[in-house]
Amino acid sequence: NMGQLGDGTNTDSSVLVACKDSSNNPMTDVIQAAAAKSNGWFSFALRKDGSVWACGESSSGQLGPIGQSDPNKFYPVALPYAY
């Protein structure tokens, strides 16, 4: 676990865990989640309000500025939008 579980720890788990946001609050409004392994371990969560949050390893900056924050919690991701 490189923080991609988003539960505030680096502890491995074989069962579902409750995710926490950057303020250490439970993320109870996640409607979809995805995990990825591509130059790091990380996860994404889509929340009911349409915002995307990410957590996990970001050693190459692949998650943007959150890589310099706590990788064990979810942080909002700024997404570009089309005109």
PDB file of C-alpha atoms in Angstrom:
ATOM      1  CA  ASN A   1       0.000   0.000   0.000  1.00  0.00           C
ATOM      2  CA  MET A   2       1.574   3.248  -1.196  1.00  0.00           C
ATOM      3  CA  GLY A   3      -1.375   5.265   0.068  1.00  0.00           C
ATOM      4  CA  GLN A   4      -3.634   4.319  -2.833  1.00  0.00           C
ATOM      5  CA  LEU A   5      -6.280   2.944  -0.458  1.00  0.00           C
ATOM      6  CA  GLY A   6      -6.912   6.459   0.808  1.00  0.00           C
ATOM      7  CA  ASP A   7      -7.707   5.351   4.348  1.00  0.00           C
ATOM      8  CA  GLY A   8      -5.049   7.498   5.992  1.00  0.00           C
ATOM      9  CA  THR A   9      -2.528   4.656   6.410  1.00  0.00           C
ATOM     10  CA  ASN A  10       0.041   2.607   4.493  1.00  0.00           C
ATOM     11  CA  THR A  11      -1.485  -0.623   5.793  1.00  0.00           C
ATOM     12  CA  ASP A  12      -2.376  -3.335   3.268  1.00  0.00           C
ATOM     13  CA  SER A  13      -5.967  -4.574   3.293  1.00  0.00           C
ATOM     14  CA  SER A  14      -7.777  -7.482   1.673  1.00  0.00           C
ATOM     15  CA  VAL A  15     -11.177  -5.943   2.472  1.00  0.00           C
ATOM     16  CA  LEU A  16     -12.828  -2.640   1.609  1.00  0.00           C
ATOM     17  CA  VAL A  17     -11.723   0.322   3.719  1.00  0.00           C
ATOM     18  CA  ALA A  18     -13.309   3.698   4.417  1.00  0.00           C
ATOM     19  CA  CYS A  19     -11.591   6.465   2.453  1.00  0.00           C
ATOM     20  CA  LYS A  20     -10.678   9.797   4.016  1.00  0.00           C
ATOM     21  CA  ASP A  21     -10.347  13.210   2.429  1.00  0.00           C
ATOM     22  CA  SER A  22      -7.517  15.677   3.018  1.00  0.00           C
ATOM     23  CA  SER A  23      -9.282  16.947   6.164  1.00  0.00           C
ATOM     24  CA  ASN A  24      -9.456  13.388   7.547  1.00  0.00           C
ATOM     25  CA  ASN A  25     -13.244  13.201   7.006  1.00  0.00           C
ATOM     26  CA  PRO A  26     -14.850   9.974   5.740  1.00  0.00           C
ATOM     27  CA  MET A  27     -15.734  10.148   2.042  1.00  0.00           C
ATOM     28  CA  THR A  28     -19.325   8.902   2.145  1.00  0.00           C
ATOM     29  CA  ASP A  29     -20.425  10.436  -1.171  1.00  0.00           C
ATOM     30  CA  VAL A  30     -18.203   8.511  -3.617  1.00  0.00           C
ATOM     31  CA  ILE A  31     -20.193   7.211  -6.579  1.00  0.00           C
ATOM     32  CA  GLN A  32     -17.349   5.614  -8.547  1.00  0.00           C
ATOM     33  CA  ALA A  33     -13.749   4.650  -7.845  1.00  0.00           C
ATOM     34  CA  ALA A  34     -10.795   3.416  -9.895  1.00  0.00           C
ATOM     35  CA  ALA A  35      -7.257   2.294  -9.133  1.00  0.00           C
ATOM     36  CA  ALA A  36      -4.243   2.477 -11.436  1.00  0.00           C
ATOM     37  CA  LYS A  37      -0.664   1.255 -11.624  1.00  0.00           C
ATOM     38  CA  SER A  38       1.308   3.373 -14.050  1.00  0.00           C
ATOM     39  CA  ASN A  39       4.590   4.775 -12.783  1.00  0.00           C
ATOM     40  CA  GLY A  40       3.126   4.645  -9.279  1.00  0.00           C
ATOM     41  CA  TRP A  41       0.167   3.315  -7.331  1.00  0.00           C
ATOM     42  CA  PHE A  42      -2.826   5.620  -7.068  1.00  0.00           C
ATOM     43  CA  SER A  43      -6.618   5.753  -6.926  1.00  0.00           C
ATOM     44  CA  PHE A  44      -9.327   8.121  -8.069  1.00  0.00           C
ATOM     45  CA  ALA A  45     -12.790   8.791  -6.657  1.00  0.00           C
ATOM     46  CA  LEU A  46     -15.723  10.547  -8.326  1.00  0.00           C
ATOM     47  CA  ARG A  47     -17.918  12.290  -5.785  1.00  0.00           C
ATOM     48  CA  LYS A  48     -21.630  13.120  -6.068  1.00  0.00           C
ATOM     49  CA  ASP A  49     -20.862  16.793  -6.704  1.00  0.00           C
ATOM     50  CA  GLY A  50     -18.840  15.817  -9.823  1.00  0.00           C
ATOM     51  CA  SER A  51     -15.421  16.494  -8.293  1.00  0.00           C
ATOM     52  CA  VAL A  52     -12.580  14.029  -8.790  1.00  0.00           C
ATOM     53  CA  TRP A  53     -10.247  13.193  -5.914  1.00  0.00           C
ATOM     54  CA  ALA A  54      -6.980  11.213  -5.967  1.00  0.00           C
ATOM     55  CA  CYS A  55      -4.552   9.604  -3.536  1.00  0.00           C
ATOM     56  CA  GLY A  56      -1.452   7.445  -3.613  1.00  0.00           C
ATOM     57  CA  GLU A  57       2.107   7.550  -4.844  1.00  0.00           C
ATOM     58  CA  SER A  58       2.986  10.548  -6.995  1.00  0.00           C
ATOM     59  CA  SER A  59       6.774  10.334  -7.120  1.00  0.00           C
ATOM     60  CA  SER A  60       6.846  11.720 -10.666  1.00  0.00           C
ATOM     61  CA  GLY A  61       4.142  14.323 -10.072  1.00  0.00           C
ATOM     62  CA  GLN A  62       1.493  12.284 -11.895  1.00  0.00           C
ATOM     63  CA  LEU A  63      -1.169  13.410  -9.413  1.00  0.00           C
ATOM     64  CA  GLY A  64      -0.146  17.075  -9.541  1.00  0.00           C
ATOM     65  CA  PRO A  65       0.531  19.085  -6.390  1.00  0.00           C
ATOM     66  CA  ILE A  66      -1.034  16.473  -4.112  1.00  0.00           C
ATOM     67  CA  GLY A  67       2.122  14.418  -4.526  1.00  0.00           C
ATOM     68  CA  GLN A  68       3.735  16.758  -2.023  1.00  0.00           C
ATOM     69  CA  SER A  69       0.894  16.253   0.454  1.00  0.00           C
ATOM     70  CA  ASP A  70      -0.119  13.169   2.425  1.00  0.00           C
ATOM     71  CA  PRO A  71      -0.449  10.350  -0.151  1.00  0.00           C
ATOM     72  CA  ASN A  72      -2.631   8.358   2.255  1.00  0.00           C
ATOM     73  CA  LYS A  73      -5.652  10.664   1.911  1.00  0.00           C
ATOM     74  CA  PHE A  74      -7.717  11.844  -1.029  1.00  0.00           C
ATOM     75  CA  TYR A  75      -7.174  15.362  -2.409  1.00  0.00           C
ATOM     76  CA  PRO A  76      -9.212  17.178  -5.066  1.00  0.00           C
ATOM     77  CA  VAL A  77      -7.792  17.043  -8.583  1.00  0.00           C
ATOM     78  CA  ALA A  78      -8.008  20.078 -10.864  1.00  0.00           C
ATOM     79  CA  LEU A  79      -9.218  18.832 -14.228  1.00  0.00           C
ATOM     80  CA  PRO A  80      -8.922  20.787 -17.464  1.00  0.00           C
ATOM     81  CA  TYR A  81     -12.177  21.388 -19.255  1.00  0.00           C
ATOM     82  CA  ALA A  82     -13.092  21.786 -22.886  1.00  0.00           C
ATOM     83  CA  TYR A  83     -14.412  25.010 -24.377  1.00  0.00           C
TER      84      TYR A  83
END
